[in-house]
Amino acid sequence: MDKSEDSLTWKDLEIGCVVTEPGSASEYKTGDWRSQRPAWDTSKCVKCGMCYIFCPEGCIHQDSEGYFEADLYYCKGCGICARECWTGAITILEEEE
Amino acid sequence: MMSQRVGIEISLAVAEVAKLADVDVVAAYPITPQTHIVERLAELVANGELSAEYIPVESEHSAMSACLGSSAVGARTFTATAGQGLELMHEVVDVAPSLRLPIVMAVANRALSGPLSVWCDHSDAMGVRDCGWVQMFAENGQAAFDLSLCAFRIAEDPSVLLPTMVHLDGFSLSHVIEPISMLEKDELEGFIPPYEHPFPLRPDKPVTMGAFAPPVIYTETRKAQEVALRSSKKVILQAWKEFGHRFGRYYSPVEGYKSKEATTLLLTMGSFGETATVAIDRMRDNGESVGLINLRLWRPFPFDEIRQAVRNADIVIVFDRCLSSGGPGGPVCSEIRSALYGEKKQPQVVSFIGGLGGRDVTPDDFVNVIRRGIEIAEKGSDEEYEMIGVRE
């Protein structure tokens, strides 16, 4: 759609509010929900990928050196990665305003 | 006319409509007093008379969920339920109009538990009053047949695309054998055009249906749905008009019987309208100025037609088969009062509740209701409504 979500009128909506563009859910910034975020200590990380496997949002990926990081556009700060990290490499930090 | 007037159980006649409409999918769970409708449909599919997919689901929640899916791919979809079944289905009932899926559903009206009752009243219908479906009430077998047929055309009209419920009173309609003028398939030619959803679920052109709506867009979605429902009245009137022209039976949102110059009007919905005509005839013979209004279209509510129908009356006595617990009394009466509030000339509106859980209401009872209603209108009452036939 050409208009941004907050300028759409009821007449702009497709019938039944059908979304005609596949994959548009990726535009939804679930990172807005976050009050905490994960931080990796690369000295403890063994690149096992447990955080990547357990992330319910699928927002954790490897960087060029093979360490893991979260895409903060989507990361909701749920803390599951820190809970599952068996080497204790992930700490959860408070998001500050 | 090729059509034949035959004695047939009304449930079977409703099943026959689904066959005439050549439905693609029926997903239903049998529940009294709707059972004969879906049993007959299962039989028609099993014996090859109806080429459709019959999905024998494990609950009404699943029935309506399956209906959503089939209607979403562009299949003509029918289901039927009653009472507790409609309650169990409720969550999904709301979804159908929001996705603009034109499912047609017959509801054989039944009282709600508890105590458990399989008999008729309109409590089940009132539970889904605000769900966004087009809703109409049949007063006899012929109307159940005709309205169900029109329901497919109304629901699937490209400017409507809304699910449609046809209410027929449990047992007193669903299980009664009446003479009904059935129509043949070739007579129907063109009356129900093929169903086409503008965005069906198809692998070659993927769309998302039923996405969530954050606060920034939810209100707009409801407005769009509401405008569609209110605008559907034009299509409903046109469908009923064309039905009348082609098949000789005319329907309107509000039906009057000896009502034009009557000073006192009784208003009913559903099959009690038939019983009440006997009471009206008797009182007319007695020289009393009474008439009957039968409400056929429940949603979208026919505000103008109601105002027009009662414009010469001093008293309107509304008879509800449902109790809005702890509230103003009868749900139909609430709507009538709302429709008339603020009008220059307002009749007095008196609310009665009766016929709950299958309790019979006879012509004599209706005479008493009208007499008591006139008395209340003249002398006033401390109560919001009066319940008739209850043993003190």
Short mmCIF file of C-alpha atoms in Angstrom, two decimals:
data_model
loop_
_atom_site.label_atom_id
_atom_site.label_comp_id
_atom_site.label_asym_id
_atom_site.label_seq_id
_atom_site.Cartn_x
_atom_site.Cartn_y
_atom_site.Cartn_z
CA MET A 1 0.00 0.00 0.00
CA ASP A 2 1.12 3.51 -0.79
CA LYS A 3 -0.10 5.14 2.40
CA SER A 4 1.43 4.60 5.79
CA GLU A 5 -0.65 2.60 8.26
CA ASP A 6 -1.66 5.60 10.34
CA SER A 7 -2.98 7.55 7.36
CA LEU A 8 -5.15 4.76 5.89
CA THR A 9 -8.88 5.50 5.95
CA TRP A 10 -11.55 2.80 6.17
CA LYS A 11 -12.14 3.24 2.45
CA ASP A 12 -8.50 2.41 1.68
CA LEU A 13 -8.74 -1.06 3.18
CA GLU A 14 -9.09 -4.07 0.91
CA ILE A 15 -12.28 -6.04 1.34
CA GLY A 16 -12.07 -8.19 4.48
CA CYS A 17 -8.81 -6.37 5.32
CA VAL A 18 -6.98 -8.81 3.09
CA VAL A 19 -3.23 -8.22 2.86
CA THR A 20 -2.24 -8.58 -0.79
CA GLU A 21 1.55 -8.42 -0.37
CA PRO A 22 3.10 -11.67 0.83
CA GLY A 23 5.62 -11.35 3.64
CA SER A 24 4.39 -7.97 4.83
CA ALA A 25 4.57 -9.19 8.44
CA SER A 26 8.32 -8.58 8.25
CA GLU A 27 7.58 -4.85 8.24
CA TYR A 28 6.07 -5.10 11.70
CA LYS A 29 8.59 -3.79 14.21
CA THR A 30 8.19 -6.21 17.12
CA GLY A 31 11.34 -4.64 18.59
CA ASP A 32 9.02 -1.87 19.81
CA TRP A 33 7.77 -4.22 22.52
CA ARG A 34 11.21 -4.61 24.08
CA SER A 35 12.09 -3.40 27.55
CA GLN A 36 15.31 -5.46 27.80
CA ARG A 37 17.88 -6.57 25.26
CA PRO A 38 20.46 -9.37 25.04
CA ALA A 39 24.21 -8.63 24.94
CA TRP A 40 26.88 -11.21 23.97
CA ASP A 41 30.23 -11.59 25.69
CA THR A 42 32.40 -12.93 22.84
CA SER A 43 35.03 -14.13 25.33
CA LYS A 44 32.54 -16.70 26.65
CA CYS A 45 30.70 -17.48 23.39
CA VAL A 46 31.64 -20.82 21.81
CA LYS A 47 29.48 -20.23 18.69
CA CYS A 48 27.32 -23.26 19.50
CA GLY A 49 24.19 -21.59 18.11
CA MET A 50 21.83 -22.52 20.98
CA CYS A 51 20.59 -18.91 21.13
CA TYR A 52 19.91 -19.01 17.39
CA ILE A 53 17.94 -22.25 17.73
CA PHE A 54 15.84 -21.17 20.69
CA CYS A 55 15.03 -17.59 19.61
CA PRO A 56 11.23 -17.67 19.10
CA GLU A 57 11.40 -14.62 16.87
CA GLY A 58 14.09 -16.02 14.55
CA CYS A 59 15.93 -12.72 14.84
CA ILE A 60 19.38 -14.03 15.92
CA HIS A 61 22.04 -14.42 13.24
CA GLN A 62 25.83 -14.86 12.94
CA ASP A 63 28.14 -11.99 12.14
CA SER A 64 31.17 -12.21 9.82
CA GLU A 65 33.29 -13.71 12.64
CA GLY A 66 30.69 -16.36 13.50
CA TYR A 67 29.50 -14.74 16.73
CA PHE A 68 25.77 -14.30 17.29
CA GLU A 69 23.76 -11.10 17.59
CA ALA A 70 20.07 -10.14 17.67
CA ASP A 71 18.33 -7.97 15.08
CA LEU A 72 16.88 -5.34 17.38
CA TYR A 73 14.19 -4.41 14.80
CA TYR A 74 12.48 -7.69 15.76
CA CYS A 75 13.99 -8.75 19.13
CA LYS A 76 11.26 -8.53 21.79
CA GLY A 77 13.73 -8.92 24.65
CA CYS A 78 12.12 -12.12 25.89
CA GLY A 79 15.40 -13.39 27.41
CA ILE A 80 15.09 -16.98 26.18
CA CYS A 81 18.53 -16.77 24.51
CA ALA A 82 20.18 -15.78 27.80
CA ARG A 83 18.32 -18.51 29.67
CA GLU A 84 19.42 -21.18 27.18
CA CYS A 85 23.06 -20.04 26.78
CA TRP A 86 24.97 -22.73 28.69
CA THR A 87 28.27 -20.80 28.75
CA GLY A 88 26.64 -17.69 30.26
CA ALA A 89 27.74 -15.52 27.36
CA ILE A 90 24.46 -13.63 27.09
CA THR A 91 23.35 -11.06 29.63
CA ILE A 92 20.10 -9.16 29.57
CA LEU A 93 20.40 -5.40 29.83
CA GLU A 94 17.62 -2.96 30.68
CA GLU A 95 16.58 -0.74 27.80
CA GLU A 96 16.85 2.79 28.97
CA GLU A 97 14.77 5.62 27.57
CA MET B 1 -45.16 -22.59 -12.87
CA MET B 2 -43.32 -25.87 -12.59
CA SER B 3 -42.94 -25.49 -8.87
CA GLN B 4 -44.91 -27.89 -6.76
CA ARG B 5 -46.58 -27.38 -3.43
CA VAL B 6 -45.64 -30.35 -1.33
CA GLY B 7 -46.02 -31.36 2.28
CA ILE B 8 -42.48 -31.44 3.63
CA GLU B 9 -40.74 -31.07 6.97
CA ILE B 10 -39.30 -27.58 7.07
CA SER B 11 -35.79 -28.82 7.98
CA LEU B 12 -35.80 -30.96 4.84
CA ALA B 13 -36.98 -28.00 2.78
CA VAL B 14 -34.05 -25.94 4.10
CA ALA B 15 -31.66 -28.76 3.18
CA GLU B 16 -33.26 -28.75 -0.26
CA VAL B 17 -32.34 -25.07 -0.61
CA ALA B 18 -28.66 -25.90 -0.09
CA LYS B 19 -29.01 -28.51 -2.82
CA LEU B 20 -30.75 -26.06 -5.16
CA ALA B 21 -27.99 -23.53 -4.50
CA ASP B 22 -25.54 -26.28 -5.39
CA VAL B 23 -23.34 -25.66 -2.37
CA ASP B 24 -19.73 -26.83 -2.57
CA VAL B 25 -19.11 -27.43 1.11
CA VAL B 26 -21.25 -28.23 4.15
CA ALA B 27 -19.40 -28.35 7.47
CA ALA B 28 -21.74 -29.00 10.34
CA TYR B 29 -22.25 -30.71 13.67
CA PRO B 30 -25.68 -32.11 14.41
CA ILE B 31 -27.55 -30.58 17.32
CA THR B 32 -31.23 -30.59 18.26
CA PRO B 33 -33.37 -29.06 16.78
CA GLN B 34 -31.20 -28.43 13.71
CA THR B 35 -30.30 -32.11 13.22
CA HIS B 36 -32.67 -32.94 10.38
CA ILE B 37 -31.21 -30.22 8.18
CA VAL B 38 -27.67 -31.56 8.28
CA GLU B 39 -28.70 -35.22 8.37
CA ARG B 40 -30.56 -34.65 5.13
CA LEU B 41 -27.60 -32.85 3.61
CA ALA B 42 -25.27 -35.69 4.59
CA GLU B 43 -27.70 -38.06 2.91
CA LEU B 44 -27.90 -35.95 -0.26
CA VAL B 45 -24.09 -35.90 -0.51
CA ALA B 46 -23.79 -39.61 0.28
CA ASN B 47 -26.32 -40.68 -2.33
CA GLY B 48 -24.83 -38.45 -5.00
CA GLU B 49 -27.77 -36.04 -5.34
CA LEU B 50 -25.57 -33.17 -4.21
CA SER B 51 -22.00 -32.90 -5.40
CA ALA B 52 -20.42 -31.28 -2.36
CA GLU B 53 -17.87 -31.89 0.34
CA TYR B 54 -19.63 -32.78 3.60
CA ILE B 55 -17.26 -32.25 6.54
CA PRO B 56 -18.50 -34.03 9.68
CA VAL B 57 -16.56 -31.96 12.18
CA GLU B 58 -16.13 -32.68 15.91
CA SER B 59 -17.70 -29.45 17.18
CA GLU B 60 -19.47 -26.30 16.09
CA HIS B 61 -16.29 -24.31 16.67
CA SER B 62 -14.68 -26.53 14.05
CA ALA B 63 -17.77 -26.33 11.84
CA MET B 64 -17.54 -22.58 11.48
CA SER B 65 -13.74 -22.73 11.23
CA ALA B 66 -14.04 -25.16 8.32
CA CYS B 67 -16.66 -22.89 6.77
CA LEU B 68 -14.24 -19.96 6.94
CA GLY B 69 -11.62 -21.96 5.08
CA SER B 70 -13.93 -23.22 2.37
CA SER B 71 -15.58 -19.86 1.80
CA ALA B 72 -12.14 -18.24 1.67
CA VAL B 73 -11.07 -20.37 -1.28
CA GLY B 74 -14.24 -19.39 -3.10
CA ALA B 75 -16.44 -22.38 -2.34
CA ARG B 76 -20.16 -21.85 -1.72
CA THR B 77 -20.56 -22.82 1.92
CA PHE B 78 -23.52 -23.76 4.09
CA THR B 79 -23.91 -24.79 7.70
CA ALA B 80 -26.62 -24.98 10.31
CA THR B 81 -26.73 -25.01 14.08
CA ALA B 82 -28.84 -24.21 17.13
CA GLY B 83 -28.66 -23.09 20.75
CA GLN B 84 -25.55 -24.40 22.50
CA GLY B 85 -23.98 -25.11 19.11
CA LEU B 86 -24.20 -21.47 18.15
CA GLU B 87 -22.69 -20.59 21.53
CA LEU B 88 -19.75 -22.94 21.03
CA MET B 89 -19.30 -21.52 17.53
CA HIS B 90 -19.47 -17.94 18.75
CA GLU B 91 -15.79 -17.01 18.61
CA VAL B 92 -15.59 -17.94 14.94
CA VAL B 93 -19.00 -16.47 14.08
CA ASP B 94 -17.49 -13.01 14.55
CA VAL B 95 -14.61 -13.76 12.21
CA ALA B 96 -16.71 -14.57 9.13
CA PRO B 97 -18.03 -11.04 8.51
CA SER B 98 -14.67 -9.47 9.28
CA LEU B 99 -13.14 -11.61 6.51
CA ARG B 100 -16.22 -10.85 4.38
CA LEU B 101 -16.97 -14.52 3.78
CA PRO B 102 -20.54 -15.12 2.57
CA ILE B 103 -21.36 -18.29 4.50
CA VAL B 104 -25.05 -19.10 4.76
CA MET B 105 -26.21 -20.58 8.07
CA ALA B 106 -29.60 -21.80 9.18
CA VAL B 107 -30.25 -21.51 12.90
CA ALA B 108 -33.06 -23.61 14.36
CA ASN B 109 -33.59 -21.35 17.35
CA ARG B 110 -33.20 -22.97 20.75
CA ALA B 111 -33.13 -21.76 24.35
CA LEU B 112 -29.76 -21.64 26.09
CA SER B 113 -28.60 -23.66 29.08
CA GLY B 114 -29.17 -23.62 31.91
CA PRO B 115 -31.27 -25.35 32.74
CA LEU B 116 -30.68 -27.40 29.65
CA SER B 117 -33.49 -26.97 27.16
CA VAL B 118 -33.72 -28.17 23.60
CA TRP B 119 -36.89 -26.16 22.94
CA CYS B 120 -37.36 -22.90 21.15
CA ASP B 121 -36.72 -19.35 22.12
CA HIS B 122 -34.53 -16.62 20.66
CA SER B 123 -31.75 -16.53 23.27
CA ASP B 124 -29.28 -18.14 20.88
CA ALA B 125 -29.99 -15.58 18.18
CA MET B 126 -29.57 -12.69 20.60
CA GLY B 127 -26.15 -13.99 21.67
CA VAL B 128 -24.88 -13.39 18.14
CA ARG B 129 -26.89 -10.24 17.54
CA ASP B 130 -23.85 -7.98 17.23
CA CYS B 131 -21.57 -10.35 15.31
CA GLY B 132 -21.98 -8.56 11.98
CA TRP B 133 -24.00 -11.13 10.05
CA VAL B 134 -27.04 -10.33 7.95
CA GLN B 135 -29.86 -11.92 9.94
CA MET B 136 -33.48 -12.65 9.19
CA PHE B 137 -36.29 -14.56 10.86
CA ALA B 138 -38.74 -16.88 9.12
CA GLU B 139 -42.32 -17.04 10.35
CA ASN B 140 -43.32 -20.23 8.53
CA GLY B 141 -41.95 -23.01 6.35
CA GLN B 142 -42.41 -21.19 3.08
CA ALA B 143 -40.48 -18.19 4.42
CA ALA B 144 -37.73 -20.49 5.74
CA PHE B 145 -37.36 -21.97 2.24
CA ASP B 146 -37.59 -18.67 0.35
CA LEU B 147 -35.39 -16.65 2.71
CA SER B 148 -32.72 -19.34 2.72
CA LEU B 149 -32.65 -19.29 -1.06
CA CYS B 150 -32.39 -15.50 -1.13
CA ALA B 151 -29.69 -15.68 1.56
CA PHE B 152 -27.15 -17.12 -0.90
CA ARG B 153 -27.80 -14.35 -3.39
CA ILE B 154 -27.64 -11.64 -0.72
CA ALA B 155 -24.55 -12.97 1.04
CA GLU B 156 -22.55 -13.52 -2.14
CA ASP B 157 -23.48 -10.26 -3.85
CA PRO B 158 -20.14 -8.57 -4.69
CA SER B 159 -21.20 -5.43 -2.84
CA VAL B 160 -22.26 -7.38 0.26
CA LEU B 161 -19.96 -10.39 0.80
CA LEU B 162 -21.26 -10.95 4.30
CA PRO B 163 -22.34 -14.14 6.01
CA THR B 164 -26.08 -14.52 6.41
CA MET B 165 -28.14 -16.26 9.07
CA VAL B 166 -31.67 -17.48 8.53
CA HIS B 167 -33.41 -18.07 11.86
CA LEU B 168 -36.23 -20.55 12.05
CA ASP B 169 -37.89 -21.42 15.34
CA GLY B 170 -36.77 -24.80 16.66
CA PHE B 171 -39.45 -27.53 16.53
CA SER B 172 -42.38 -25.18 15.84
CA LEU B 173 -40.79 -24.64 12.43
CA SER B 174 -37.84 -27.02 12.11
CA HIS B 175 -39.84 -30.19 12.84
CA VAL B 176 -43.21 -29.26 11.39
CA ILE B 177 -44.50 -30.55 8.07
CA GLU B 178 -46.01 -27.70 6.08
CA PRO B 179 -47.20 -27.28 2.51
CA ILE B 180 -44.29 -25.51 0.80
CA SER B 181 -44.00 -24.39 -2.82
CA MET B 182 -40.66 -25.87 -3.78
CA LEU B 183 -38.70 -24.53 -6.74
CA GLU B 184 -36.93 -26.56 -9.37
CA LYS B 185 -33.35 -25.91 -10.32
CA ASP B 186 -34.15 -24.75 -13.86
CA GLU B 187 -36.64 -22.21 -12.52
CA LEU B 188 -33.86 -20.62 -10.52
CA GLU B 189 -31.74 -19.92 -13.59
CA GLY B 190 -29.59 -16.87 -12.87
CA PHE B 191 -31.19 -16.06 -9.51
CA ILE B 192 -28.03 -17.02 -7.60
CA PRO B 193 -25.01 -16.04 -9.71
CA PRO B 194 -21.72 -17.90 -9.20
CA TYR B 195 -19.83 -16.95 -6.04
CA GLU B 196 -16.62 -15.06 -6.56
CA HIS B 197 -14.53 -13.65 -3.74
CA PRO B 198 -12.27 -10.80 -4.94
CA PHE B 199 -9.27 -12.20 -3.01
CA PRO B 200 -9.71 -15.95 -2.70
CA LEU B 201 -7.00 -18.05 -1.11
CA ARG B 202 -5.15 -19.40 -4.15
CA PRO B 203 -1.57 -20.62 -4.34
CA ASP B 204 -0.91 -18.69 -7.57
CA LYS B 205 -1.88 -15.37 -6.00
CA PRO B 206 -1.19 -15.50 -2.28
CA VAL B 207 -2.96 -13.17 0.13
CA THR B 208 -3.16 -12.99 3.90
CA MET B 209 -6.60 -13.29 5.47
CA GLY B 210 -7.25 -12.70 9.12
CA ALA B 211 -4.14 -10.71 9.95
CA PHE B 212 -4.15 -8.92 13.30
CA ALA B 213 -4.94 -5.23 13.50
CA PRO B 214 -3.11 -2.93 15.90
CA PRO B 215 -4.97 0.02 17.44
CA VAL B 216 -3.90 2.26 14.57
CA ILE B 217 -6.10 0.34 12.08
CA TYR B 218 -8.70 -1.69 14.03
CA THR B 219 -11.30 1.09 14.15
CA GLU B 220 -11.09 1.55 10.38
CA THR B 221 -11.66 -2.18 9.83
CA ARG B 222 -14.81 -2.08 11.98
CA LYS B 223 -16.09 0.99 10.19
CA ALA B 224 -15.62 -0.69 6.80
CA GLN B 225 -17.45 -3.80 8.01
CA GLU B 226 -20.29 -1.75 9.49
CA VAL B 227 -20.78 0.26 6.31
CA ALA B 228 -20.95 -2.99 4.33
CA LEU B 229 -23.61 -4.41 6.66
CA ARG B 230 -25.76 -1.28 6.62
CA SER B 231 -25.44 -0.99 2.84
CA SER B 232 -26.51 -4.60 2.40
CA LYS B 233 -30.14 -3.56 2.91
CA LYS B 234 -30.36 -2.29 -0.68
CA VAL B 235 -29.29 -5.69 -1.95
CA ILE B 236 -31.63 -7.51 0.43
CA LEU B 237 -34.59 -5.46 -0.78
CA GLN B 238 -33.59 -5.98 -4.41
CA ALA B 239 -33.17 -9.75 -3.93
CA TRP B 240 -36.57 -10.08 -2.26
CA LYS B 241 -38.15 -7.91 -4.95
CA GLU B 242 -36.74 -9.98 -7.77
CA PHE B 243 -37.70 -13.16 -5.94
CA GLY B 244 -41.25 -11.83 -5.74
CA HIS B 245 -41.35 -10.91 -9.44
CA ARG B 246 -40.05 -14.31 -10.48
CA PHE B 247 -41.75 -16.61 -8.03
CA GLY B 248 -44.75 -14.66 -6.80
CA ARG B 249 -43.92 -14.43 -3.12
CA TYR B 250 -42.89 -11.04 -1.81
CA TYR B 251 -40.92 -10.34 1.34
CA SER B 252 -40.13 -7.13 3.17
CA PRO B 253 -38.12 -6.26 6.28
CA VAL B 254 -41.26 -5.50 8.30
CA GLU B 255 -44.52 -7.27 7.64
CA GLY B 256 -47.92 -5.84 8.62
CA TYR B 257 -51.16 -7.71 9.24
CA LYS B 258 -54.30 -5.55 9.58
CA SER B 259 -51.86 -2.98 10.90
CA LYS B 260 -52.41 0.11 8.73
CA GLU B 261 -55.06 1.97 10.72
CA ALA B 262 -54.78 0.05 13.97
CA THR B 263 -54.27 2.14 17.12
CA THR B 264 -52.67 -0.78 18.96
CA LEU B 265 -50.00 -2.94 17.36
CA LEU B 266 -48.53 -6.21 18.53
CA LEU B 267 -44.98 -6.83 17.31
CA THR B 268 -43.50 -10.33 17.07
CA MET B 269 -40.53 -12.01 15.42
CA GLY B 270 -40.47 -15.59 14.13
CA SER B 271 -43.25 -18.16 14.07
CA PHE B 272 -45.38 -16.50 16.79
CA GLY B 273 -46.40 -14.02 14.10
CA GLU B 274 -48.57 -16.78 12.63
CA THR B 275 -50.24 -17.56 15.98
CA ALA B 276 -50.80 -13.90 16.72
CA THR B 277 -52.81 -13.36 13.50
CA VAL B 278 -55.54 -15.56 15.01
CA ALA B 279 -55.67 -13.30 18.06
CA ILE B 280 -55.77 -10.20 15.84
CA ASP B 281 -58.65 -11.65 13.77
CA ARG B 282 -60.62 -12.42 16.91
CA MET B 283 -60.16 -8.93 18.35
CA ARG B 284 -60.94 -7.31 15.00
CA ASP B 285 -64.20 -9.28 14.86
CA ASN B 286 -64.87 -7.79 18.26
CA GLY B 287 -64.42 -4.29 16.81
CA GLU B 288 -61.08 -3.63 18.49
CA SER B 289 -58.51 -1.54 16.58
CA VAL B 290 -55.55 -3.91 16.73
CA GLY B 291 -52.98 -5.09 14.20
CA LEU B 292 -49.79 -7.10 13.95
CA ILE B 293 -46.26 -6.24 12.90
CA ASN B 294 -43.83 -9.06 12.19
CA LEU B 295 -40.16 -8.21 12.10
CA ARG B 296 -38.39 -10.23 9.42
CA LEU B 297 -35.07 -8.47 8.93
CA TRP B 298 -33.13 -8.32 12.18
CA ARG B 299 -29.72 -7.18 10.91
CA PRO B 300 -29.24 -4.68 9.37
CA PHE B 301 -32.07 -3.35 11.52
CA PRO B 302 -34.83 -1.76 9.40
CA PHE B 303 -35.18 1.55 11.25
CA ASP B 304 -37.14 3.42 8.56
CA GLU B 305 -39.53 0.55 7.91
CA ILE B 306 -40.29 0.22 11.63
CA ARG B 307 -40.95 3.95 11.98
CA GLN B 308 -43.20 3.80 8.95
CA ALA B 309 -45.05 0.71 10.17
CA VAL B 310 -46.00 2.18 13.56
CA ARG B 311 -46.63 5.78 12.51
CA ASN B 312 -50.41 5.63 13.05
CA ALA B 313 -50.33 3.62 16.25
CA ASP B 314 -50.73 4.88 19.83
CA ILE B 315 -49.47 1.70 21.46
CA VAL B 316 -46.87 -0.85 20.31
CA ILE B 317 -46.72 -4.06 22.32
CA VAL B 318 -43.48 -5.94 21.69
CA PHE B 319 -43.40 -9.66 22.37
CA ASP B 320 -39.89 -11.05 22.89
CA ARG B 321 -38.86 -14.71 23.11
CA CYS B 322 -35.70 -13.79 24.97
CA LEU B 323 -34.83 -12.01 28.17
CA SER B 324 -31.99 -9.52 28.39
CA SER B 325 -31.10 -10.51 31.94
CA GLY B 326 -30.91 -7.62 34.37
CA GLY B 327 -31.53 -5.20 31.52
CA PRO B 328 -34.46 -3.53 29.85
CA GLY B 329 -36.42 -6.75 29.19
CA GLY B 330 -36.79 -7.87 25.61
CA PRO B 331 -33.95 -7.31 23.12
CA VAL B 332 -36.36 -6.68 20.24
CA CYS B 333 -38.25 -4.17 22.35
CA SER B 334 -35.00 -2.33 23.10
CA GLU B 335 -34.38 -1.94 19.39
CA ILE B 336 -37.92 -0.72 18.75
CA ARG B 337 -37.64 1.84 21.55
CA SER B 338 -34.29 3.03 20.16
CA ALA B 339 -35.71 3.30 16.65
CA LEU B 340 -38.60 5.44 17.88
CA TYR B 341 -36.78 7.54 20.46
CA GLY B 342 -36.62 11.14 19.31
CA GLU B 343 -39.40 10.73 16.74
CA LYS B 344 -41.96 13.56 16.80
CA LYS B 345 -44.91 11.24 17.29
CA GLN B 346 -44.02 8.32 19.51
CA PRO B 347 -46.34 5.49 20.40
CA GLN B 348 -46.08 4.00 23.88
CA VAL B 349 -43.93 0.89 23.70
CA VAL B 350 -44.73 -1.95 26.10
CA SER B 351 -42.41 -4.94 26.56
CA PHE B 352 -43.56 -8.53 27.12
CA ILE B 353 -41.46 -11.65 27.45
CA GLY B 354 -42.85 -15.10 26.82
CA GLY B 355 -42.48 -18.38 24.98
CA LEU B 356 -39.19 -19.09 26.75
CA GLY B 357 -37.69 -22.56 26.47
CA GLY B 358 -40.47 -23.78 24.20
CA ARG B 359 -43.41 -22.62 26.34
CA ASP B 360 -46.44 -22.44 24.09
CA VAL B 361 -48.18 -19.13 23.58
CA THR B 362 -51.71 -19.49 22.25
CA PRO B 363 -53.99 -17.02 20.45
CA ASP B 364 -55.82 -16.56 23.79
CA ASP B 365 -52.51 -15.64 25.40
CA PHE B 366 -51.87 -13.05 22.71
CA VAL B 367 -55.33 -11.55 23.28
CA ASN B 368 -54.44 -11.27 26.97
CA VAL B 369 -51.05 -9.74 26.15
CA ILE B 370 -52.68 -7.10 23.97
CA ARG B 371 -55.34 -6.29 26.60
CA ARG B 372 -52.74 -6.11 29.38
CA GLY B 373 -50.45 -4.04 27.13
CA ILE B 374 -53.20 -1.49 26.57
CA GLU B 375 -53.81 -1.38 30.32
CA ILE B 376 -50.11 -0.76 31.02
CA ALA B 377 -49.99 1.94 28.34
CA GLU B 378 -52.94 3.71 29.92
CA LYS B 379 -52.16 3.27 33.62
CA GLY B 380 -48.39 2.91 33.57
CA SER B 381 -46.26 0.26 35.27
CA ASP B 382 -43.31 0.23 37.66
CA GLU B 383 -41.71 -2.63 35.76
CA GLU B 384 -39.53 -2.42 32.66
CA TYR B 385 -41.35 -5.39 31.16
CA GLU B 386 -43.84 -8.09 32.01
CA MET B 387 -43.26 -11.81 31.74
CA ILE B 388 -46.36 -13.70 30.65
CA GLY B 389 -47.51 -17.16 31.62
CA VAL B 390 -45.20 -17.42 34.60
CA ARG B 391 -46.76 -19.15 37.64
CA GLU B 392 -46.64 -16.96 40.74
#
